[in-house]
Every structure is written in C-alpha cells, then in structure tokens.
Amino acid sequence: MTSLILGLISGNARRRALRPAFSLACALLFASLNACALPSLQKAQLKPVIAQPVMELTQTPFFPQEIHQCGPAALATVLGADGVSIMPESLADQVYIPGREGSLQAELISASRRNSRMAVRLAPSTETLLQTIAEGRPVLMLQNLGLKSRPAWHYAVLIGWNGPKNELILRSGRERRQRLSSARFLQTWELADRWAVVIADPSQPPPATVTPADWIAAAAPFESTGQIEQAERAYASATQRWPQESLAWTALANVRYAQKNLEGAEQALEAAIAIKPEAAALNNLAQVRLERGCGVAALAALDRIESVPAALQSAIDDTRAQARQLGADRKIHCSAAP
Amino acid sequence: MRKQKTFLSGLLVAAMLSVTSWMPAHAAMVTTEQMVSVQTEQMRDAQVAQVQGFLARADVKQQLEALGVASDLADQRVAALSDAELQHLSKTIGEQPAGGDVIVVLGVIFVVLIVLELLGVTHVFSRF
C-alpha cells in the first residue's frame, strides 16, 4: 500500500497545482489506515516463534461457507478435525442468528458442547496458536476484517503457517487455503480481542496449550446444562493431566456429589485439600461428611478453614450450623482424618 | 431449614418458567462455576448468575426469536447455555460480535482511488 501511494506521488509531478489537495487525501488515507494499525505489527515475525519453519494441517476438512454462515462452516471444520462429523447446515440451526446475519461466540461454545466437545479458550498469543497447531489441532478464531469503529466479524480456522514467507494459512469463507501475511493476521485477530478456541474431547487428555483454569471453565457449563457425565470426564482428565491442581479435584468432587457418589466426592476433596486447604473445598468436604452422617468429622474440616472469603461466609455458617446440630459421628467410616 | 428453602424457591422458579435442564442448587455446596471465578466479587456474581439464569433463559429465548430463530430451535439453544452464559448474553446479545461475512477492506481504498481519479488528482487507471 505504502509503495503504491509513494508511486502515485512521484507519477503526478505534472499536476503540481493540485498537490496540496493530493497530500491532504494521502494524509487522510494514512490516518484511516493507522486507525486500525497496531504497535504489535512491527514484531509480527513468525520465524522466531517456533522451531518448525513450515506446518500445515492439510487433513483438516473444508466447508465453503454459504452467505453469512462462516460460524457454522468454521465450527464444522474444527469439529470434523476432532472426529465429529456434522455438516454446517445442521450447525446453522444451533448457532446462526438471522437477525444478526452471523453467529455469537457463546453459541459456538455451547454448540460444541451439544456435540460432545468443549471449545477451550486459548491464551492470546500467536505462539500458543502455533503450538496448538503443531500438536495437530486446528484453531477456531474470530477476526475483525473491518475497522474498530465499523467491525466486520468473521470466523476462520487457522491450520498452518509458512515461516520463511511470514504467512499464516487458514480455512476461511469460500477459500480452502487462504494465505495471510502475519501482519494482516495479527491485525484482524487483535481487533477481535485475540479470541481463539481449540476443540477438545472431554474424555481425552487436554491439549498441551490449554491452562487448567481454561479447561475447567470450559467444562463447568456441562454441569448446568444437564451433561453431568461429560463434566465428570473432563474433570477426571484434568486430575490426570494436572494432579497438583486442587480445583480439578474439587470440581471432580462436585460432579460426584451431584451424582450422589458421596464416597467418591469425599476422596476427591481430600485430594484437593492435601494440595491446598482452601475454604471452598473444606466447606464442601464438611457438607459431604455431614450427608454421610459424620458431624464431628465435618466440624474438623470446617475448623481447618483459616480465612473465610466474604462470598462464602453464609455457605460456611450454614454448614457449621448443620454440623453442630448433627453433633456426633453416627457411622464407623467417619474416623477419617480432617 | 435454609437449604430446603433454597431448594423449594428454586423449584418454584423452575416450575414457573418450565425450565427443562434444571438441577437443584445446594446452598451449602460451593459449585465449580462459582470456584472458577476465584475472586470473591466474581464469585458473588456467579452465585447471582445461578439465580438469575432462570430469568435470563426466558429473556435470551425471546431475543433469539425476535432475531429470527425458530421457537423450537431457540428452546434447544437456550437449554445448551449455562446460567452464567445466559446472564451474560441477555444483557449483551445485541452488542456481541456476530461473525458472518468476509468483507474486503481493500474495497474502501479502491473507492478512494476512484474518487481521486475522477477528481483529476491521479491517473492511476488511465495509465494502464
């Protein structure tokens, strides 16, 4: 672009009289371009990011999008790459909003869950995206192809890169193999808040590039949407992958509790507390012990709470009151240590 | 007892809205969705979300229908959203990015070049 404009300036020497007007037009054009240019573009070099110079997930399916339907097409692409065979037309019923002529991020995420997968948010760095692809998983991302003030939202699937050419390769719209310069890619992604997700099977080991918190956050909605077994699989995968992550154990305990597996819940909570004696986990352990008929053991768990977060105060008071009411251990299994 | 009261009122709201995928919240258990938002302030929000999710579900369904989604599909779609997601959407469904078209920004620049040409400022096109 810059060279084109410079070319224009030198090629119009004979129109000297109009030069001021032309300079103004150029200045305005530059100003409008700069409005969407970002500081990070200067560092948009792919080469140092990852050891592999060229990578492309050529086996990723491709569904050329129908008008306005990049959401269903992109989602079908990433679901297909993870073994869920579904056509964009079926997904349109799950995510397309005619009145908005598009699809919302929240619904792409919920539709993934409807198809037995999780859409896990990725950290907002190019490195994370490329490492995810290097692991063999295409990345679903949001782009803003317009300006900040006049956005044109678009979903595409990142499937590879070419380091020497400084290009990224995407399945996008009706293009099976779109090549974008890393600067343009970063610009469109940055304007979409660097939103990117990876599709994962809850019962499989989590992708190497996701954090425990993002994995658990992606799995938690399974609980309130009636897919409790999927949530349990995801949390179990999390405890295997991150055995030192107390939240994974606490989450696993919660789904076991919801399925009336009190013994399993107690074991998972004990594992959580062994890592980190957090107030929420200790409260839940006390509640489980109460329901197993162990008043003393429940109080013992509550007594280990060092500081009570304000948001948990009422829940903890409630549990303590119940534990006092129960008073004694009525069962033999209650002899467990706090 | 507090726990029973919460359970009962939750049941009432659920019955009123005829929500299908609803599970009783135990007052004394801290849920995972609450714990995921670690900060206390957010945790309170998550608790509120759980209660308001029931109301948001009806609201989001109505908004989806207003935007042209068929009623039976809208039912299935809100059922697939968690309480926190519903509450978030009910407030922002009109502002959320809705990914749709591939628009070529270069078109804007092309228009600027044509205008410059027509004004006689440049002769980019007549040269070829």
PDB file of C-alpha atoms in Angstrom, chain A residues 222-228, chain B residues 3-26 49-55 57 78-81 83 86:
ATOM      1  CA  PHE A 222     -21.761 -29.093  31.206  1.00  0.00           C
ATOM      2  CA  GLU A 223     -22.987 -29.201  34.807  1.00  0.00           C
ATOM      3  CA  SER A 224     -25.769 -26.646  34.485  1.00  0.00           C
ATOM      4  CA  THR A 225     -26.838 -27.891  31.051  1.00  0.00           C
ATOM      5  CA  GLY A 226     -27.580 -31.427  32.141  1.00  0.00           C
ATOM      6  CA  GLN A 227     -24.486 -33.163  30.732  1.00  0.00           C
ATOM      7  CA  ILE A 228     -23.006 -34.089  34.071  1.00  0.00           C
TER       8      ILE A 228
ATOM      9  CA  LYS B   3     -31.142 -25.490  52.373  1.00  0.00           C
ATOM     10  CA  GLN B   4     -34.692 -26.709  51.942  1.00  0.00           C
ATOM     11  CA  LYS B   5     -35.952 -23.165  51.488  1.00  0.00           C
ATOM     12  CA  THR B   6     -33.464 -22.534  48.677  1.00  0.00           C
ATOM     13  CA  PHE B   7     -34.390 -25.806  47.076  1.00  0.00           C
ATOM     14  CA  LEU B   8     -38.094 -25.012  47.258  1.00  0.00           C
ATOM     15  CA  SER B   9     -37.858 -21.479  45.887  1.00  0.00           C
ATOM     16  CA  GLY B  10     -35.588 -22.697  43.084  1.00  0.00           C
ATOM     17  CA  LEU B  11     -38.150 -25.376  42.271  1.00  0.00           C
ATOM     18  CA  LEU B  12     -40.894 -22.765  42.121  1.00  0.00           C
ATOM     19  CA  VAL B  13     -38.993 -20.528  39.738  1.00  0.00           C
ATOM     20  CA  ALA B  14     -38.157 -23.547  37.596  1.00  0.00           C
ATOM     21  CA  ALA B  15     -41.761 -24.641  37.522  1.00  0.00           C
ATOM     22  CA  MET B  16     -42.901 -21.136  36.607  1.00  0.00           C
ATOM     23  CA  LEU B  17     -40.524 -20.921  33.683  1.00  0.00           C
ATOM     24  CA  SER B  18     -40.882 -24.626  32.821  1.00  0.00           C
ATOM     25  CA  VAL B  19     -37.142 -24.978  32.523  1.00  0.00           C
ATOM     26  CA  THR B  20     -36.160 -28.467  31.452  1.00  0.00           C
ATOM     27  CA  SER B  21     -32.470 -28.734  32.209  1.00  0.00           C
ATOM     28  CA  TRP B  22     -32.519 -27.571  35.764  1.00  0.00           C
ATOM     29  CA  MET B  23     -30.751 -29.062  38.725  1.00  0.00           C
ATOM     30  CA  PRO B  24     -31.256 -28.179  42.388  1.00  0.00           C
ATOM     31  CA  ALA B  25     -28.573 -25.950  43.850  1.00  0.00           C
ATOM     32  CA  HIS B  26     -27.380 -26.970  47.270  1.00  0.00           C
ATOM     33  CA  ALA B  49     -25.935 -15.711  37.878  1.00  0.00           C
ATOM     34  CA  GLN B  50     -27.209 -19.043  39.088  1.00  0.00           C
ATOM     35  CA  VAL B  51     -30.409 -17.451  40.391  1.00  0.00           C
ATOM     36  CA  GLN B  52     -30.843 -15.058  37.504  1.00  0.00           C
ATOM     37  CA  GLY B  53     -30.059 -17.752  34.942  1.00  0.00           C
ATOM     38  CA  PHE B  54     -33.672 -18.854  35.194  1.00  0.00           C
ATOM     39  CA  LEU B  55     -34.878 -15.407  34.235  1.00  0.00           C
ATOM     40  CA  ARG B  57     -33.140 -18.112  29.889  1.00  0.00           C
ATOM     41  CA  VAL B  78     -31.015 -21.679  25.450  1.00  0.00           C
ATOM     42  CA  ALA B  79     -31.073 -25.127  27.040  1.00  0.00           C
ATOM     43  CA  ALA B  80     -27.469 -25.570  25.866  1.00  0.00           C
ATOM     44  CA  LEU B  81     -26.270 -22.370  27.549  1.00  0.00           C
ATOM     45  CA  ASP B  83     -26.558 -19.922  33.708  1.00  0.00           C
ATOM     46  CA  LEU B  86     -27.258 -16.848  29.664  1.00  0.00           C
TER      47      LEU B  86
END
